[in-house]
PDB file of C-alpha atoms in Angstrom:
ATOM      1  CA  UNK L   1      34.402 180.475  59.829  1.00  0.00           C
ATOM      2  CA  UNK L   2      36.517 180.643  63.064  1.00  0.00           C
ATOM      3  CA  UNK L   3      36.906 176.886  62.529  1.00  0.00           C
ATOM      4  CA  UNK L   4      38.229 177.311  59.024  1.00  0.00           C
ATOM      5  CA  UNK L   5      40.620 180.022  60.215  1.00  0.00           C
ATOM      6  CA  UNK L   6      41.984 177.908  62.718  1.00  0.00           C
ATOM      7  CA  UNK L   7      42.425 175.102  60.260  1.00  0.00           C
ATOM      8  CA  UNK L   8      44.240 177.146  58.048  1.00  0.00           C
ATOM      9  CA  UNK L   9      46.449 178.806  60.546  1.00  0.00           C
ATOM     10  CA  UNK L  10      47.375 175.231  62.107  1.00  0.00           C
ATOM     11  CA  UNK L  11      48.198 173.877  58.588  1.00  0.00           C
ATOM     12  CA  UNK L  12      50.756 176.966  58.096  1.00  0.00           C
ATOM     13  CA  UNK L  13      52.075 176.319  61.472  1.00  0.00           C
ATOM     14  CA  UNK L  14      52.954 172.792  60.528  1.00  0.00           C
ATOM     15  CA  UNK L  15      54.583 173.874  57.205  1.00  0.00           C
ATOM     16  CA  UNK L  16      56.657 176.152  59.151  1.00  0.00           C
ATOM     17  CA  UNK L  17      57.736 173.935  62.124  1.00  0.00           C
ATOM     18  CA  UNK L  18      58.177 170.666  59.754  1.00  0.00           C
ATOM     19  CA  UNK L  19      61.554 169.130  60.432  1.00  0.00           C
ATOM     20  CA  UNK L  20      64.045 168.775  57.309  1.00  0.00           C
ATOM     21  CA  UNK L  21      63.877 164.952  57.584  1.00  0.00           C
ATOM     22  CA  UNK L  22      60.086 164.934  57.131  1.00  0.00           C
ATOM     23  CA  UNK L  23      60.268 166.875  53.691  1.00  0.00           C
ATOM     24  CA  UNK L  24      62.719 164.131  52.265  1.00  0.00           C
ATOM     25  CA  UNK L  25      60.317 161.418  53.147  1.00  0.00           C
ATOM     26  CA  UNK L  26      57.646 163.167  51.851  1.00  0.00           C
ATOM     27  CA  UNK L  27      59.423 163.607  48.488  1.00  0.00           C
ATOM     28  CA  UNK L  28      60.619 160.091  48.645  1.00  0.00           C
ATOM     29  CA  UNK L  29      57.046 158.789  48.874  1.00  0.00           C
ATOM     30  CA  UNK L  30      55.781 161.013  46.139  1.00  0.00           C
ATOM     31  CA  UNK L  31      58.486 159.774  43.773  1.00  0.00           C
ATOM     32  CA  UNK L  32      57.520 156.011  44.718  1.00  0.00           C
ATOM     33  CA  UNK L  33      53.939 156.225  44.025  1.00  0.00           C
ATOM     34  CA  UNK L  34      54.664 154.016  41.128  1.00  0.00           C
ATOM     35  CA  UNK L  35      53.322 150.784  42.117  1.00  0.00           C
ATOM     36  CA  UNK L  36      55.186 148.849  39.531  1.00  0.00           C
ATOM     37  CA  UNK L  37      58.450 149.885  40.670  1.00  0.00           C
ATOM     38  CA  UNK L  38      57.876 148.386  43.981  1.00  0.00           C
ATOM     39  CA  UNK L  39      57.218 145.013  42.778  1.00  0.00           C
ATOM     40  CA  UNK L  40      59.812 142.092  43.079  1.00  0.00           C
ATOM     41  CA  UNK L  41      62.169 141.832  40.160  1.00  0.00           C
ATOM     42  CA  UNK L  42      60.236 138.786  38.929  1.00  0.00           C
ATOM     43  CA  UNK L  43      56.743 140.062  38.853  1.00  0.00           C
ATOM     44  CA  UNK L  44      58.204 143.204  36.853  1.00  0.00           C
ATOM     45  CA  UNK L  45      59.749 140.750  34.483  1.00  0.00           C
ATOM     46  CA  UNK L  46      56.597 138.697  34.218  1.00  0.00           C
ATOM     47  CA  UNK L  47      54.282 141.644  33.774  1.00  0.00           C
ATOM     48  CA  UNK L  48      56.675 143.080  30.953  1.00  0.00           C
ATOM     49  CA  UNK L  49      56.804 139.727  29.214  1.00  0.00           C
ATOM     50  CA  UNK L  50      52.981 139.440  29.405  1.00  0.00           C
ATOM     51  CA  UNK L  51      52.475 142.812  27.784  1.00  0.00           C
ATOM     52  CA  UNK L  52      55.102 142.184  24.881  1.00  0.00           C
ATOM     53  CA  UNK L  53      53.963 138.656  24.484  1.00  0.00           C
ATOM     54  CA  UNK L  54      50.265 140.412  23.963  1.00  0.00           C
ATOM     55  CA  UNK L  55      51.548 142.959  21.410  1.00  0.00           C
ATOM     56  CA  UNK L  56      53.358 140.705  19.266  1.00  0.00           C
ATOM     57  CA  UNK L  57      50.746 138.015  19.410  1.00  0.00           C
ATOM     58  CA  UNK L  58      48.075 140.606  18.272  1.00  0.00           C
ATOM     59  CA  UNK L  59      50.442 141.885  15.431  1.00  0.00           C
ATOM     60  CA  UNK L  60      51.049 138.204  14.434  1.00  0.00           C
ATOM     61  CA  UNK L  61      47.400 137.209  14.681  1.00  0.00           C
ATOM     62  CA  UNK L  62      46.690 140.099  12.709  1.00  0.00           C
ATOM     63  CA  UNK L  63      49.168 139.447  10.037  1.00  0.00           C
ATOM     64  CA  UNK L  64      47.804 135.862   9.835  1.00  0.00           C
ATOM     65  CA  UNK L  65      44.457 137.360   9.238  1.00  0.00           C
ATOM     66  CA  UNK L  66      45.343 139.879   6.849  1.00  0.00           C
ATOM     67  CA  UNK L  67      48.255 138.338   4.849  1.00  0.00           C
ATOM     68  CA  UNK L  68      48.048 134.692   5.087  1.00  0.00           C
ATOM     69  CA  UNK L  69      50.553 133.616   2.656  1.00  0.00           C
ATOM     70  CA  UNK L  70      53.174 135.895   3.693  1.00  0.00           C
ATOM     71  CA  UNK L  71      52.973 135.338   7.380  1.00  0.00           C
ATOM     72  CA  UNK L  72      52.766 131.478   7.030  1.00  0.00           C
ATOM     73  CA  UNK L  73      56.522 131.368   6.303  1.00  0.00           C
ATOM     74  CA  UNK L  74      57.680 133.941   8.834  1.00  0.00           C
ATOM     75  CA  UNK L  75      55.368 133.612  11.862  1.00  0.00           C
ATOM     76  CA  UNK L  76      58.280 132.446  14.147  1.00  0.00           C
ATOM     77  CA  UNK L  77      59.926 135.624  13.736  1.00  0.00           C
ATOM     78  CA  UNK L  78      57.354 137.482  15.448  1.00  0.00           C
ATOM     79  CA  UNK L  79      58.022 135.155  18.559  1.00  0.00           C
ATOM     80  CA  UNK L  80      61.934 135.792  18.334  1.00  0.00           C
ATOM     81  CA  UNK L  81      61.147 139.575  17.958  1.00  0.00           C
ATOM     82  CA  UNK L  82      58.958 139.581  20.883  1.00  0.00           C
ATOM     83  CA  UNK L  83      61.372 137.528  22.940  1.00  0.00           C
ATOM     84  CA  UNK L  84      64.409 139.933  22.123  1.00  0.00           C
ATOM     85  CA  UNK L  85      62.459 143.107  22.732  1.00  0.00           C
ATOM     86  CA  UNK L  86      61.174 141.976  26.155  1.00  0.00           C
ATOM     87  CA  UNK L  87      64.482 140.889  27.100  1.00  0.00           C
ATOM     88  CA  UNK L  88      66.088 144.006  25.980  1.00  0.00           C
ATOM     89  CA  UNK L  89      63.253 146.151  28.047  1.00  0.00           C
ATOM     90  CA  UNK L  90      63.944 144.140  30.953  1.00  0.00           C
ATOM     91  CA  UNK L  91      67.520 144.393  31.091  1.00  0.00           C
ATOM     92  CA  UNK L  92      67.810 148.144  29.744  1.00  0.00           C
ATOM     93  CA  UNK L  93      64.652 149.762  30.412  1.00  0.00           C
ATOM     94  CA  UNK L  94      64.133 148.066  33.691  1.00  0.00           C
ATOM     95  CA  UNK L  95      67.659 147.853  34.699  1.00  0.00           C
ATOM     96  CA  UNK L  96      67.000 144.578  36.336  1.00  0.00           C
ATOM     97  CA  UNK L  97      70.428 142.295  36.812  1.00  0.00           C
ATOM     98  CA  UNK L  98      70.884 138.849  35.993  1.00  0.00           C
ATOM     99  CA  UNK L  99      71.532 138.281  39.766  1.00  0.00           C
ATOM    100  CA  UNK L 100      67.872 139.217  40.555  1.00  0.00           C
ATOM    101  CA  UNK L 101      66.165 136.898  38.311  1.00  0.00           C
ATOM    102  CA  UNK L 102      66.147 133.316  37.239  1.00  0.00           C
ATOM    103  CA  UNK L 103      67.744 133.307  33.465  1.00  0.00           C
ATOM    104  CA  UNK L 104      65.387 130.423  32.549  1.00  0.00           C
ATOM    105  CA  UNK L 105      62.398 132.532  33.626  1.00  0.00           C
ATOM    106  CA  UNK L 106      64.125 135.620  31.516  1.00  0.00           C
ATOM    107  CA  UNK L 107      64.151 133.654  28.142  1.00  0.00           C
ATOM    108  CA  UNK L 108      61.020 131.295  28.216  1.00  0.00           C
ATOM    109  CA  UNK L 109      58.299 132.400  30.375  1.00  0.00           C
ATOM    110  CA  UNK L 110      55.555 134.853  29.204  1.00  0.00           C
ATOM    111  CA  UNK L 111      56.334 135.976  25.901  1.00  0.00           C
ATOM    112  CA  UNK L 112      56.086 132.657  23.788  1.00  0.00           C
ATOM    113  CA  UNK L 113      53.159 131.487  25.765  1.00  0.00           C
ATOM    114  CA  UNK L 114      51.095 135.149  25.330  1.00  0.00           C
ATOM    115  CA  UNK L 115      52.270 135.318  21.533  1.00  0.00           C
ATOM    116  CA  UNK L 116      50.734 132.111  21.119  1.00  0.00           C
ATOM    117  CA  UNK L 117      47.592 132.570  23.078  1.00  0.00           C
ATOM    118  CA  UNK L 118      47.131 136.304  21.289  1.00  0.00           C
ATOM    119  CA  UNK L 119      47.201 134.289  17.909  1.00  0.00           C
ATOM    120  CA  UNK L 120      44.558 132.129  18.728  1.00  0.00           C
ATOM    121  CA  UNK L 121      42.702 134.763  20.272  1.00  0.00           C
ATOM    122  CA  UNK L 122      42.901 136.759  17.195  1.00  0.00           C
ATOM    123  CA  UNK L 123      42.136 133.938  14.798  1.00  0.00           C
ATOM    124  CA  UNK L 124      38.975 132.945  16.928  1.00  0.00           C
ATOM    125  CA  UNK L 125      37.999 136.807  16.735  1.00  0.00           C
ATOM    126  CA  UNK L 126      38.162 136.776  13.203  1.00  0.00           C
ATOM    127  CA  UNK L 127      36.170 133.693  12.559  1.00  0.00           C
ATOM    128  CA  UNK L 128      33.140 135.208  14.514  1.00  0.00           C
ATOM    129  CA  UNK L 129      30.292 136.281  11.916  1.00  0.00           C
ATOM    130  CA  UNK L 130      30.038 139.888  11.064  1.00  0.00           C
ATOM    131  CA  UNK L 131      31.064 142.276   8.633  1.00  0.00           C
ATOM    132  CA  UNK L 132      34.703 141.823   7.299  1.00  0.00           C
ATOM    133  CA  UNK L 133      37.198 144.620   6.286  1.00  0.00           C
TER     134      UNK L 133
END
């Protein structure tokens, strides 16, 4: 019992005697707990393009499976929509300037590759035996 009381009183004393500059560092570390923000701009860009490529690939693959006649003529539009949305998110959402990243990587890495990859994955999953919708 006495140890617990001592520990509690020591914590109170530490809180009272804390310097103002320690408080600011504590709040800064709490704000920067998001590991994604601590990554380099190129890594954040790559992860964003993987996510957007996966989303557009899943949507494209699903429309291929459900509406094959419609999607055969417009499948490339999904690639362009995925590319435009990922570039817009990187520039506006993440606020990454063109000086921080390579422009060719901004336009061509990730989105096309992962969209096509998820189209193939969705098609392969659809070919598996089992109940259909």
